[in-house]
């Protein structure tokens, strides 16, 4: 584990695994480990030295970005809201997919997709094409195609 800081936005992040990519989840900048003298215990910054650390190490670095520093929480909140929205969207898409692959007749989800090749073969050899053209799903439970 390593307690790291972002020179750009001032975020302090605890990385649980050494193999984790050490980038800031706020501004995506590479983070660096906090020097040991500022730590209390192994994984938390010494509360009394935190101010000093921020002003000496973060605010003086050439990468420091005052805007990011001031708006860090806001940015993170916005990011997680966007993430939630994406997740919700993904879930809606999945539900939609599940919905259309249920049989409209009996509601079974035991569905086969009728492929293009399958339809062409039907046309030539079985003469069943007329009823199958334009249909892409077949219910394995009741035989309905749609
Ligand atoms: Zn950052
Ligand atoms: Zn069915």
Short mmCIF file of N, CA, C and O and ligand atoms in Angstrom, two decimals:
data_model
loop_
_atom_site.label_atom_id
_atom_site.label_comp_id
_atom_site.label_asym_id
_atom_site.label_seq_id
_atom_site.Cartn_x
_atom_site.Cartn_y
_atom_site.Cartn_z
N UNK A 1 0.84 -1.20 0.00
CA UNK A 1 0.00 0.00 0.00
C UNK A 1 0.88 1.25 0.00
O UNK A 1 2.00 1.24 0.50
N UNK A 2 0.35 2.28 -0.59
CA UNK A 2 1.11 3.52 -0.63
C UNK A 2 0.16 4.71 -0.61
O UNK A 2 -0.84 4.71 -1.31
N UNK A 3 0.49 5.67 0.22
CA UNK A 3 -0.29 6.89 0.25
C UNK A 3 0.39 7.88 -0.70
O UNK A 3 1.55 8.23 -0.52
N UNK A 4 -0.35 8.29 -1.71
CA UNK A 4 0.24 9.13 -2.75
C UNK A 4 -0.49 10.47 -2.83
O UNK A 4 -1.60 10.63 -2.34
N UNK A 5 0.17 11.41 -3.47
CA UNK A 5 -0.48 12.72 -3.66
C UNK A 5 -0.35 13.16 -5.10
O UNK A 5 0.58 12.78 -5.82
N UNK A 6 -1.30 13.96 -5.51
CA UNK A 6 -1.30 14.50 -6.87
C UNK A 6 -0.78 15.93 -6.82
O UNK A 6 -1.32 16.76 -6.11
N UNK A 7 0.26 16.18 -7.58
CA UNK A 7 0.88 17.52 -7.59
C UNK A 7 -0.01 18.54 -8.28
O UNK A 7 0.17 19.73 -8.13
N UNK A 8 -0.91 18.03 -9.07
CA UNK A 8 -1.71 18.94 -9.88
C UNK A 8 -2.94 19.45 -9.14
O UNK A 8 -3.19 20.64 -9.09
N UNK A 9 -3.69 18.53 -8.53
CA UNK A 9 -4.93 18.97 -7.88
C UNK A 9 -4.87 18.83 -6.37
O UNK A 9 -5.78 19.25 -5.67
N UNK A 10 -3.78 18.24 -5.85
CA UNK A 10 -3.62 18.15 -4.41
C UNK A 10 -4.35 16.99 -3.76
O UNK A 10 -4.42 16.89 -2.54
N UNK A 11 -4.90 16.13 -4.54
CA UNK A 11 -5.62 14.99 -3.99
C UNK A 11 -4.65 14.00 -3.35
O UNK A 11 -3.56 13.77 -3.86
N UNK A 12 -5.10 13.43 -2.22
CA UNK A 12 -4.31 12.42 -1.54
C UNK A 12 -5.06 11.10 -1.63
O UNK A 12 -6.24 11.01 -1.28
N UNK A 13 -4.38 10.11 -2.19
CA UNK A 13 -5.05 8.84 -2.48
C UNK A 13 -4.26 7.68 -1.89
O UNK A 13 -3.04 7.62 -2.03
N UNK A 14 -4.96 6.76 -1.28
CA UNK A 14 -4.32 5.55 -0.78
C UNK A 14 -4.48 4.43 -1.82
O UNK A 14 -5.59 4.07 -2.19
N UNK A 15 -3.35 3.93 -2.31
CA UNK A 15 -3.39 2.82 -3.25
C UNK A 15 -3.18 1.53 -2.47
O UNK A 15 -2.19 1.37 -1.76
N UNK A 16 -4.11 0.63 -2.63
CA UNK A 16 -4.06 -0.62 -1.85
C UNK A 16 -3.05 -1.59 -2.43
O UNK A 16 -2.43 -2.35 -1.70
N UNK A 17 -2.87 -1.56 -3.75
CA UNK A 17 -1.96 -2.51 -4.36
C UNK A 17 -0.84 -1.79 -5.08
O UNK A 17 -1.07 -0.83 -5.80
N UNK A 18 0.37 -2.27 -4.88
CA UNK A 18 1.52 -1.64 -5.50
C UNK A 18 1.45 -1.70 -7.03
O UNK A 18 1.97 -0.84 -7.72
N UNK A 19 0.77 -2.72 -7.53
CA UNK A 19 0.72 -2.85 -8.99
C UNK A 19 -0.31 -1.90 -9.61
O UNK A 19 -0.34 -1.73 -10.83
N UNK A 20 -1.16 -1.30 -8.80
CA UNK A 20 -2.14 -0.36 -9.34
C UNK A 20 -1.43 0.80 -10.05
O UNK A 20 -0.39 1.26 -9.62
N UNK A 21 -2.03 1.24 -11.12
CA UNK A 21 -1.49 2.38 -11.83
C UNK A 21 -1.66 3.61 -10.95
O UNK A 21 -2.76 3.89 -10.48
N UNK A 22 -0.57 4.32 -10.72
CA UNK A 22 -0.64 5.45 -9.79
C UNK A 22 -1.04 6.73 -10.53
O UNK A 22 -0.20 7.56 -10.85
N UNK A 23 -2.32 6.81 -10.81
CA UNK A 23 -2.79 8.06 -11.39
C UNK A 23 -3.94 8.61 -10.57
O UNK A 23 -4.69 7.88 -9.94
N UNK A 24 -4.04 9.93 -10.62
CA UNK A 24 -5.06 10.64 -9.86
C UNK A 24 -6.44 10.36 -10.47
O UNK A 24 -6.61 10.47 -11.68
N UNK A 25 -7.40 10.00 -9.63
CA UNK A 25 -8.73 9.72 -10.17
C UNK A 25 -9.50 11.00 -10.49
O UNK A 25 -10.55 10.96 -11.09
N UNK A 26 -8.94 12.11 -10.09
CA UNK A 26 -9.61 13.39 -10.38
C UNK A 26 -9.11 13.99 -11.69
O UNK A 26 -9.88 14.28 -12.58
N UNK A 27 -7.79 14.17 -11.81
CA UNK A 27 -7.26 14.85 -13.00
C UNK A 27 -6.41 13.94 -13.88
O UNK A 27 -5.89 14.37 -14.89
N UNK A 28 -6.28 12.67 -13.51
CA UNK A 28 -5.56 11.67 -14.31
C UNK A 28 -4.05 11.92 -14.39
O UNK A 28 -3.38 11.40 -15.27
N UNK A 29 -3.56 12.76 -13.50
CA UNK A 29 -2.13 13.03 -13.48
C UNK A 29 -1.42 11.95 -12.67
O UNK A 29 -2.00 11.35 -11.77
N UNK A 30 -0.15 11.68 -12.99
CA UNK A 30 0.61 10.71 -12.21
C UNK A 30 0.80 11.20 -10.78
O UNK A 30 1.18 12.34 -10.58
N UNK A 31 0.58 10.34 -9.83
CA UNK A 31 0.77 10.73 -8.44
C UNK A 31 2.10 10.21 -7.91
O UNK A 31 2.71 9.33 -8.51
N UNK A 32 2.52 10.76 -6.80
CA UNK A 32 3.77 10.33 -6.19
C UNK A 32 3.55 10.00 -4.73
O UNK A 32 2.66 10.56 -4.09
N UNK A 33 4.36 9.11 -4.18
CA UNK A 33 4.20 8.76 -2.77
C UNK A 33 4.51 9.95 -1.87
O UNK A 33 5.40 10.74 -2.16
N UNK A 34 3.75 10.07 -0.80
CA UNK A 34 4.00 11.13 0.17
C UNK A 34 5.24 10.76 0.99
O UNK A 34 5.36 9.63 1.46
N UNK A 35 6.20 11.69 1.14
CA UNK A 35 7.41 11.39 1.92
C UNK A 35 7.05 10.93 3.34
O UNK A 35 6.11 11.46 3.95
N UNK A 36 7.82 9.98 3.82
CA UNK A 36 7.52 9.34 5.10
C UNK A 36 7.38 10.30 6.27
O UNK A 36 6.59 10.08 7.17
N UNK A 37 8.16 11.40 6.25
CA UNK A 37 8.11 12.30 7.40
C UNK A 37 6.75 12.98 7.60
O UNK A 37 6.49 13.53 8.66
N UNK A 38 5.89 12.92 6.58
CA UNK A 38 4.57 13.53 6.72
C UNK A 38 3.49 12.53 7.10
O UNK A 38 2.34 12.88 7.27
N UNK A 39 3.89 11.29 7.20
CA UNK A 39 2.90 10.27 7.50
C UNK A 39 2.76 10.04 8.99
O UNK A 39 3.72 10.18 9.75
N UNK A 40 1.55 9.74 9.41
CA UNK A 40 1.37 9.25 10.77
C UNK A 40 0.91 7.82 10.61
O UNK A 40 -0.08 7.55 9.95
N UNK A 41 1.67 6.90 11.16
CA UNK A 41 1.42 5.50 10.83
C UNK A 41 1.84 5.30 9.40
O UNK A 41 2.55 6.12 8.81
N UNK A 42 1.34 4.24 8.79
CA UNK A 42 1.83 3.94 7.45
C UNK A 42 0.96 4.52 6.35
O UNK A 42 1.44 4.89 5.29
N UNK A 43 -0.34 4.64 6.64
CA UNK A 43 -1.24 4.92 5.53
C UNK A 43 -2.06 6.19 5.69
O UNK A 43 -3.01 6.41 4.97
N UNK A 44 -1.72 7.03 6.65
CA UNK A 44 -2.45 8.28 6.71
C UNK A 44 -1.50 9.43 6.95
O UNK A 44 -0.45 9.27 7.58
N UNK A 45 -1.90 10.58 6.43
CA UNK A 45 -1.03 11.74 6.56
C UNK A 45 -1.20 12.32 7.96
O UNK A 45 -2.30 12.30 8.53
N UNK A 46 -0.12 12.79 8.52
CA UNK A 46 -0.14 13.42 9.83
C UNK A 46 -0.98 14.70 9.77
O UNK A 46 -0.66 15.63 9.02
N UNK A 47 -2.06 14.75 10.52
CA UNK A 47 -3.01 15.86 10.43
C UNK A 47 -2.33 17.21 10.69
O UNK A 47 -2.64 18.20 10.03
N UNK A 48 -1.39 17.24 11.62
CA UNK A 48 -0.72 18.50 11.95
C UNK A 48 0.22 18.96 10.84
O UNK A 48 0.48 20.15 10.67
N UNK A 49 0.73 18.01 10.10
CA UNK A 49 1.68 18.36 9.04
C UNK A 49 1.02 18.52 7.67
O UNK A 49 1.66 18.91 6.70
N UNK A 50 -0.26 18.25 7.63
CA UNK A 50 -0.93 18.24 6.33
C UNK A 50 -0.87 19.60 5.64
O UNK A 50 -0.52 19.69 4.46
N UNK A 51 -1.18 20.66 6.40
CA UNK A 51 -1.14 22.01 5.85
C UNK A 51 0.24 22.33 5.26
O UNK A 51 0.37 22.85 4.16
N UNK A 52 1.24 22.01 6.07
CA UNK A 52 2.63 22.24 5.66
C UNK A 52 2.95 21.45 4.38
O UNK A 52 3.55 21.98 3.45
N UNK A 53 2.51 20.22 4.37
CA UNK A 53 2.76 19.38 3.20
C UNK A 53 2.11 19.99 1.95
O UNK A 53 2.74 20.12 0.91
N UNK A 54 0.84 20.37 2.11
CA UNK A 54 0.10 20.93 0.97
C UNK A 54 0.78 22.20 0.47
O UNK A 54 0.98 22.38 -0.73
N UNK A 55 1.19 23.07 1.41
CA UNK A 55 1.77 24.33 0.94
C UNK A 55 3.21 24.16 0.43
O UNK A 55 3.61 24.84 -0.50
N UNK A 56 3.95 23.22 1.00
CA UNK A 56 5.34 23.07 0.57
C UNK A 56 5.52 22.15 -0.63
O UNK A 56 6.40 22.37 -1.46
N UNK A 57 4.71 21.12 -0.69
CA UNK A 57 4.93 20.13 -1.74
C UNK A 57 3.97 20.27 -2.92
O UNK A 57 4.33 20.03 -4.06
N UNK A 58 2.73 20.62 -2.60
CA UNK A 58 1.74 20.64 -3.67
C UNK A 58 1.67 22.03 -4.32
O UNK A 58 1.85 22.18 -5.51
N UNK A 59 1.46 23.05 -3.47
CA UNK A 59 1.25 24.39 -4.04
C UNK A 59 2.49 24.98 -4.70
O UNK A 59 2.39 25.89 -5.51
N UNK A 60 3.65 24.48 -4.35
CA UNK A 60 4.87 25.01 -4.96
C UNK A 60 5.27 24.25 -6.22
O UNK A 60 6.17 24.69 -6.93
N UNK A 61 4.61 23.15 -6.49
CA UNK A 61 5.04 22.38 -7.66
C UNK A 61 4.57 23.07 -8.94
O UNK A 61 3.50 23.69 -8.98
N UNK A 62 5.37 22.99 -9.99
CA UNK A 62 5.03 23.67 -11.24
C UNK A 62 3.75 23.14 -11.88
O UNK A 62 3.08 23.83 -12.63
N UNK A 63 3.40 21.89 -11.52
CA UNK A 63 2.19 21.28 -12.09
C UNK A 63 0.92 21.71 -11.36
O UNK A 63 -0.17 21.45 -11.82
N UNK A 64 1.10 22.36 -10.22
CA UNK A 64 -0.06 22.69 -9.38
C UNK A 64 -1.09 23.53 -10.13
O UNK A 64 -0.76 24.49 -10.82
N UNK A 65 -2.36 23.11 -9.99
CA UNK A 65 -3.43 23.81 -10.68
C UNK A 65 -4.47 24.25 -9.64
O UNK A 65 -5.18 23.44 -9.06
N UNK A 66 -4.48 25.57 -9.39
CA UNK A 66 -5.35 26.11 -8.34
C UNK A 66 -6.82 25.79 -8.61
O UNK A 66 -7.58 25.48 -7.70
N UNK A 67 -7.22 25.86 -9.86
CA UNK A 67 -8.62 25.58 -10.20
C UNK A 67 -9.00 24.16 -9.80
O UNK A 67 -10.00 23.93 -9.15
N UNK A 68 -8.14 23.20 -10.18
CA UNK A 68 -8.41 21.80 -9.84
C UNK A 68 -8.41 21.61 -8.32
O UNK A 68 -9.24 20.88 -7.77
N UNK A 69 -7.47 22.29 -7.67
CA UNK A 69 -7.36 22.18 -6.22
C UNK A 69 -8.65 22.65 -5.55
O UNK A 69 -9.17 22.00 -4.66
N UNK A 70 -9.17 23.77 -6.01
CA UNK A 70 -10.39 24.34 -5.42
C UNK A 70 -11.65 23.56 -5.77
O UNK A 70 -12.61 23.56 -5.02
N UNK A 71 -11.64 22.93 -6.95
CA UNK A 71 -12.87 22.29 -7.43
C UNK A 71 -12.80 20.77 -7.42
O UNK A 71 -13.62 20.10 -8.05
N UNK A 72 -11.83 20.25 -6.71
CA UNK A 72 -11.58 18.81 -6.73
C UNK A 72 -12.83 17.99 -6.36
O UNK A 72 -13.21 17.06 -7.08
N UNK A 73 -13.45 18.35 -5.25
CA UNK A 73 -14.60 17.58 -4.79
C UNK A 73 -15.73 17.63 -5.83
O UNK A 73 -16.37 16.63 -6.11
N UNK A 74 -15.92 18.83 -6.36
CA UNK A 74 -16.93 19.04 -7.38
C UNK A 74 -16.69 18.14 -8.60
O UNK A 74 -17.60 17.50 -9.11
N UNK A 75 -15.43 18.12 -9.04
CA UNK A 75 -15.06 17.32 -10.21
C UNK A 75 -15.31 15.84 -9.94
O UNK A 75 -15.89 15.13 -10.76
N UNK A 76 -14.92 15.40 -8.75
CA UNK A 76 -15.10 13.99 -8.41
C UNK A 76 -16.58 13.63 -8.32
O UNK A 76 -16.99 12.57 -8.77
N UNK A 77 -17.37 14.55 -7.75
CA UNK A 77 -18.81 14.30 -7.65
C UNK A 77 -19.42 14.20 -9.03
O UNK A 77 -20.23 13.31 -9.31
N UNK A 78 -18.99 15.09 -9.90
CA UNK A 78 -19.50 15.10 -11.27
C UNK A 78 -19.11 13.81 -11.99
O UNK A 78 -19.93 13.20 -12.67
N UNK A 79 -17.85 13.40 -11.80
CA UNK A 79 -17.39 12.16 -12.44
C UNK A 79 -18.21 10.97 -11.98
O UNK A 79 -18.58 10.13 -12.78
N UNK A 80 -18.48 10.91 -10.68
CA UNK A 80 -19.20 9.73 -10.22
C UNK A 80 -20.66 9.80 -10.67
O UNK A 80 -21.27 8.77 -10.93
N UNK A 81 -21.20 11.02 -10.83
CA UNK A 81 -22.56 11.14 -11.36
C UNK A 81 -22.60 10.67 -12.81
O UNK A 81 -23.52 9.96 -13.22
N UNK A 82 -21.56 11.05 -13.58
CA UNK A 82 -21.50 10.61 -14.97
C UNK A 82 -21.35 9.10 -15.06
O UNK A 82 -21.95 8.45 -15.90
N UNK A 83 -20.55 8.56 -14.14
CA UNK A 83 -20.36 7.11 -14.10
C UNK A 83 -21.69 6.42 -13.81
O UNK A 83 -22.07 5.47 -14.49
N UNK A 84 -22.42 6.94 -12.82
CA UNK A 84 -23.72 6.36 -12.48
C UNK A 84 -24.67 6.42 -13.66
O UNK A 84 -25.41 5.48 -13.93
N UNK A 85 -24.63 7.56 -14.37
CA UNK A 85 -25.52 7.73 -15.52
C UNK A 85 -25.18 6.70 -16.60
O UNK A 85 -26.07 6.09 -17.20
N UNK A 86 -23.88 6.48 -16.81
CA UNK A 86 -23.45 5.49 -17.79
C UNK A 86 -23.92 4.10 -17.39
O UNK A 86 -24.38 3.32 -18.21
N UNK A 87 -23.76 3.80 -16.10
CA UNK A 87 -24.19 2.49 -15.61
C UNK A 87 -25.69 2.32 -15.81
O UNK A 87 -26.14 1.27 -16.24
N UNK A 88 -26.45 3.37 -15.50
CA UNK A 88 -27.90 3.31 -15.64
C UNK A 88 -28.27 3.11 -17.10
O UNK A 88 -29.15 2.32 -17.43
N UNK A 89 -27.53 3.82 -17.97
CA UNK A 89 -27.79 3.68 -19.40
C UNK A 89 -27.49 2.24 -19.86
O UNK A 89 -28.29 1.63 -20.56
N UNK A 90 -26.35 1.71 -19.42
CA UNK A 90 -25.97 0.35 -19.78
C UNK A 90 -27.02 -0.65 -19.33
O UNK A 90 -27.36 -1.58 -20.05
N UNK A 91 -27.56 -0.41 -18.14
CA UNK A 91 -28.56 -1.30 -17.59
C UNK A 91 -29.85 -1.23 -18.42
O UNK A 91 -30.44 -2.26 -18.73
N UNK A 92 -30.21 -0.03 -18.83
CA UNK A 92 -31.41 0.15 -19.64
C UNK A 92 -31.25 -0.57 -20.98
O UNK A 92 -32.18 -1.22 -21.46
N UNK A 93 -30.04 -0.46 -21.57
CA UNK A 93 -29.78 -1.12 -22.85
C UNK A 93 -29.90 -2.64 -22.69
O UNK A 93 -30.52 -3.32 -23.50
N UNK A 94 -29.33 -3.15 -21.62
CA UNK A 94 -29.41 -4.59 -21.35
C UNK A 94 -30.86 -5.04 -21.19
O UNK A 94 -31.26 -6.07 -21.72
N UNK A 95 -31.62 -4.25 -20.46
CA UNK A 95 -33.02 -4.61 -20.24
C UNK A 95 -33.78 -4.63 -21.55
O UNK A 95 -34.59 -5.50 -21.80
N UNK A 96 -33.46 -3.65 -22.39
CA UNK A 96 -34.08 -3.58 -23.72
C UNK A 96 -33.75 -4.83 -24.52
O UNK A 96 -34.61 -5.44 -25.13
N UNK A 97 -32.47 -5.23 -24.49
CA UNK A 97 -32.05 -6.42 -25.23
C UNK A 97 -32.76 -7.66 -24.70
O UNK A 97 -33.19 -8.51 -25.45
N UNK A 98 -32.87 -7.73 -23.38
CA UNK A 98 -33.56 -8.87 -22.79
C UNK A 98 -35.02 -8.90 -23.21
O UNK A 98 -35.58 -9.94 -23.48
N UNK A 99 -35.59 -7.70 -23.28
CA UNK A 99 -37.00 -7.60 -23.62
C UNK A 99 -37.26 -8.13 -25.03
O UNK A 99 -38.15 -8.92 -25.24
N UNK A 100 -36.44 -7.68 -26.01
CA UNK A 100 -36.72 -8.06 -27.39
C UNK A 100 -36.37 -9.51 -27.68
O UNK A 100 -36.79 -10.05 -28.68
N UNK A 101 -35.60 -10.15 -26.82
CA UNK A 101 -35.30 -11.54 -27.10
C UNK A 101 -36.19 -12.49 -26.31
O UNK A 101 -35.84 -13.62 -26.05
N UNK A 102 -37.35 -11.98 -25.92
CA UNK A 102 -38.34 -12.89 -25.33
C UNK A 102 -39.44 -13.14 -26.36
O UNK A 102 -39.78 -12.26 -27.15
N UNK A 103 -39.94 -14.33 -26.35
CA UNK A 103 -40.98 -14.68 -27.31
C UNK A 103 -42.23 -13.83 -27.07
O UNK A 103 -42.73 -13.76 -25.95
N UNK A 104 -42.74 -13.19 -28.13
CA UNK A 104 -43.92 -12.33 -27.97
C UNK A 104 -45.18 -13.16 -27.74
O UNK A 104 -46.19 -12.65 -27.29
N UNK A 105 -45.07 -14.44 -28.05
CA UNK A 105 -46.25 -15.29 -27.94
C UNK A 105 -46.35 -15.97 -26.57
O UNK A 105 -47.37 -15.90 -25.91
N UNK A 106 -45.25 -16.61 -26.15
CA UNK A 106 -45.34 -17.34 -24.88
C UNK A 106 -44.43 -16.75 -23.81
O UNK A 106 -44.46 -17.19 -22.66
N UNK A 107 -43.58 -15.78 -24.18
CA UNK A 107 -42.72 -15.13 -23.18
C UNK A 107 -41.46 -15.90 -22.84
O UNK A 107 -40.69 -15.50 -21.98
N UNK A 108 -41.21 -16.99 -23.55
CA UNK A 108 -40.00 -17.77 -23.29
C UNK A 108 -38.76 -17.01 -23.73
O UNK A 108 -38.78 -16.26 -24.70
N UNK A 109 -37.68 -17.19 -22.99
CA UNK A 109 -36.43 -16.55 -23.42
C UNK A 109 -35.53 -17.56 -24.12
O UNK A 109 -34.38 -17.30 -24.41
N UNK A 110 -36.06 -18.72 -24.42
CA UNK A 110 -35.32 -19.74 -25.16
C UNK A 110 -35.48 -19.45 -26.66
O UNK A 110 -36.33 -20.01 -27.34
N UNK A 111 -34.65 -18.51 -27.14
CA UNK A 111 -34.82 -17.93 -28.47
C UNK A 111 -33.60 -18.22 -29.34
O UNK A 111 -32.47 -18.15 -28.87
N UNK A 112 -33.84 -18.54 -30.60
CA UNK A 112 -32.73 -18.62 -31.56
C UNK A 112 -32.84 -17.45 -32.51
O UNK A 112 -33.94 -17.04 -32.89
N UNK A 113 -31.67 -16.93 -32.91
CA UNK A 113 -31.68 -15.92 -33.96
C UNK A 113 -31.70 -16.65 -35.28
O UNK A 113 -30.98 -17.62 -35.48
N UNK A 114 -32.54 -16.22 -36.19
CA UNK A 114 -32.55 -16.81 -37.52
C UNK A 114 -31.57 -16.00 -38.35
O UNK A 114 -31.77 -14.83 -38.61
N UNK A 115 -30.47 -16.65 -38.74
CA UNK A 115 -29.44 -15.94 -39.50
C UNK A 115 -29.82 -15.77 -40.95
O UNK A 115 -30.74 -16.42 -41.45
N UNK A 116 -29.11 -14.90 -41.64
CA UNK A 116 -29.34 -14.64 -43.07
C UNK A 116 -29.14 -15.91 -43.88
O UNK A 116 -29.95 -16.25 -44.73
N UNK A 117 -28.08 -16.66 -43.60
CA UNK A 117 -27.77 -17.88 -44.34
C UNK A 117 -28.93 -18.87 -44.21
O UNK A 117 -29.43 -19.41 -45.18
N UNK A 118 -29.40 -19.00 -43.01
CA UNK A 118 -30.53 -19.87 -42.73
C UNK A 118 -31.73 -19.51 -43.62
O UNK A 118 -32.37 -20.37 -44.20
N UNK A 119 -31.97 -18.23 -43.77
CA UNK A 119 -33.10 -17.78 -44.57
C UNK A 119 -32.90 -18.07 -46.06
O UNK A 119 -33.81 -18.44 -46.75
N UNK A 120 -31.65 -17.88 -46.50
CA UNK A 120 -31.35 -18.14 -47.91
C UNK A 120 -31.56 -19.63 -48.21
O UNK A 120 -32.17 -20.01 -49.20
N UNK A 121 -31.05 -20.47 -47.34
CA UNK A 121 -31.21 -21.91 -47.49
C UNK A 121 -32.70 -22.26 -47.55
O UNK A 121 -33.14 -23.00 -48.42
N UNK A 122 -33.46 -21.70 -46.69
CA UNK A 122 -34.90 -21.96 -46.67
C UNK A 122 -35.52 -21.61 -48.01
O UNK A 122 -36.32 -22.37 -48.55
N UNK A 123 -35.15 -20.46 -48.56
CA UNK A 123 -35.68 -20.01 -49.84
C UNK A 123 -35.46 -21.05 -50.93
O UNK A 123 -36.37 -21.39 -51.67
N UNK A 124 -34.23 -21.56 -50.99
CA UNK A 124 -33.87 -22.44 -52.09
C UNK A 124 -34.40 -23.85 -51.93
O UNK A 124 -34.83 -24.45 -52.89
N UNK A 125 -34.31 -24.36 -50.76
CA UNK A 125 -34.54 -25.79 -50.62
C UNK A 125 -35.85 -26.17 -49.95
O UNK A 125 -36.34 -27.25 -50.13
N UNK A 126 -36.39 -25.31 -49.19
CA UNK A 126 -37.55 -25.73 -48.42
C UNK A 126 -38.82 -24.99 -48.79
O UNK A 126 -39.91 -25.42 -48.48
N UNK A 127 -38.65 -23.88 -49.48
CA UNK A 127 -39.83 -23.15 -49.89
C UNK A 127 -40.60 -22.53 -48.73
O UNK A 127 -41.76 -22.18 -48.85
N UNK A 128 -39.95 -22.39 -47.63
CA UNK A 128 -40.63 -21.82 -46.45
C UNK A 128 -40.32 -20.33 -46.29
O UNK A 128 -40.75 -19.71 -45.34
N UNK A 129 -39.57 -19.84 -47.26
CA UNK A 129 -39.01 -18.51 -47.09
C UNK A 129 -40.07 -17.43 -46.86
O UNK A 129 -39.88 -16.56 -46.03
N UNK A 130 -41.15 -17.52 -47.59
CA UNK A 130 -42.12 -16.43 -47.52
C UNK A 130 -42.52 -16.09 -46.09
O UNK A 130 -42.63 -14.94 -45.73
N UNK A 131 -42.68 -17.11 -45.28
CA UNK A 131 -43.12 -16.83 -43.92
C UNK A 131 -41.97 -16.41 -43.01
O UNK A 131 -42.19 -15.89 -41.94
N UNK A 132 -40.74 -16.67 -43.49
CA UNK A 132 -39.62 -16.38 -42.62
C UNK A 132 -38.89 -15.08 -42.98
O UNK A 132 -38.14 -14.56 -42.18
N UNK A 133 -39.10 -14.59 -44.20
CA UNK A 133 -38.37 -13.38 -44.61
C UNK A 133 -38.71 -12.22 -43.69
O UNK A 133 -39.87 -11.99 -43.35
N UNK A 134 -37.67 -11.54 -43.28
CA UNK A 134 -37.88 -10.38 -42.41
C UNK A 134 -37.98 -10.76 -40.96
O UNK A 134 -38.02 -9.91 -40.10
N UNK A 135 -37.98 -12.03 -40.68
CA UNK A 135 -38.05 -12.44 -39.28
C UNK A 135 -36.67 -12.86 -38.79
O UNK A 135 -35.93 -13.52 -39.52
N UNK A 136 -36.34 -12.48 -37.63
CA UNK A 136 -34.97 -12.72 -37.17
C UNK A 136 -34.90 -13.57 -35.91
O UNK A 136 -33.84 -13.92 -35.45
N UNK A 137 -36.05 -13.87 -35.32
CA UNK A 137 -36.04 -14.65 -34.08
C UNK A 137 -37.00 -15.83 -34.18
O UNK A 137 -38.04 -15.74 -34.81
N UNK A 138 -36.61 -16.90 -33.54
CA UNK A 138 -37.48 -18.06 -33.46
C UNK A 138 -37.56 -18.55 -32.03
O UNK A 138 -36.54 -18.66 -31.36
N UNK A 139 -38.74 -18.82 -31.56
CA UNK A 139 -38.91 -19.31 -30.21
C UNK A 139 -38.73 -20.82 -30.20
O UNK A 139 -39.40 -21.53 -30.96
N UNK A 140 -37.83 -21.32 -29.38
CA UNK A 140 -37.61 -22.76 -29.30
C UNK A 140 -38.65 -23.45 -28.45
O UNK A 140 -38.70 -24.68 -28.37
N UNK A 141 -39.47 -22.66 -27.81
CA UNK A 141 -40.49 -23.23 -26.94
C UNK A 141 -41.80 -23.49 -27.69
O UNK A 141 -42.30 -24.59 -27.69
N UNK A 142 -42.28 -22.46 -28.41
CA UNK A 142 -43.56 -22.63 -29.10
C UNK A 142 -43.44 -22.54 -30.61
O UNK A 142 -44.39 -22.74 -31.33
N UNK A 143 -42.25 -22.22 -31.12
CA UNK A 143 -42.03 -22.23 -32.56
C UNK A 143 -42.38 -20.92 -33.26
O UNK A 143 -42.25 -20.81 -34.46
N UNK A 144 -42.85 -19.95 -32.53
CA UNK A 144 -43.19 -18.65 -33.14
C UNK A 144 -41.95 -18.00 -33.74
O UNK A 144 -40.87 -18.03 -33.14
N UNK A 145 -42.08 -17.40 -34.92
CA UNK A 145 -41.00 -16.61 -35.49
C UNK A 145 -41.45 -15.17 -35.61
O UNK A 145 -42.64 -14.90 -35.84
N UNK A 146 -40.49 -14.24 -35.43
CA UNK A 146 -40.85 -12.81 -35.59
C UNK A 146 -39.64 -12.01 -35.95
O UNK A 146 -38.54 -12.57 -35.98
ZN1 LIG B 1 -5.11 15.16 -9.45
ZN1 LIG B 2 -42.80 -18.91 -27.67
#
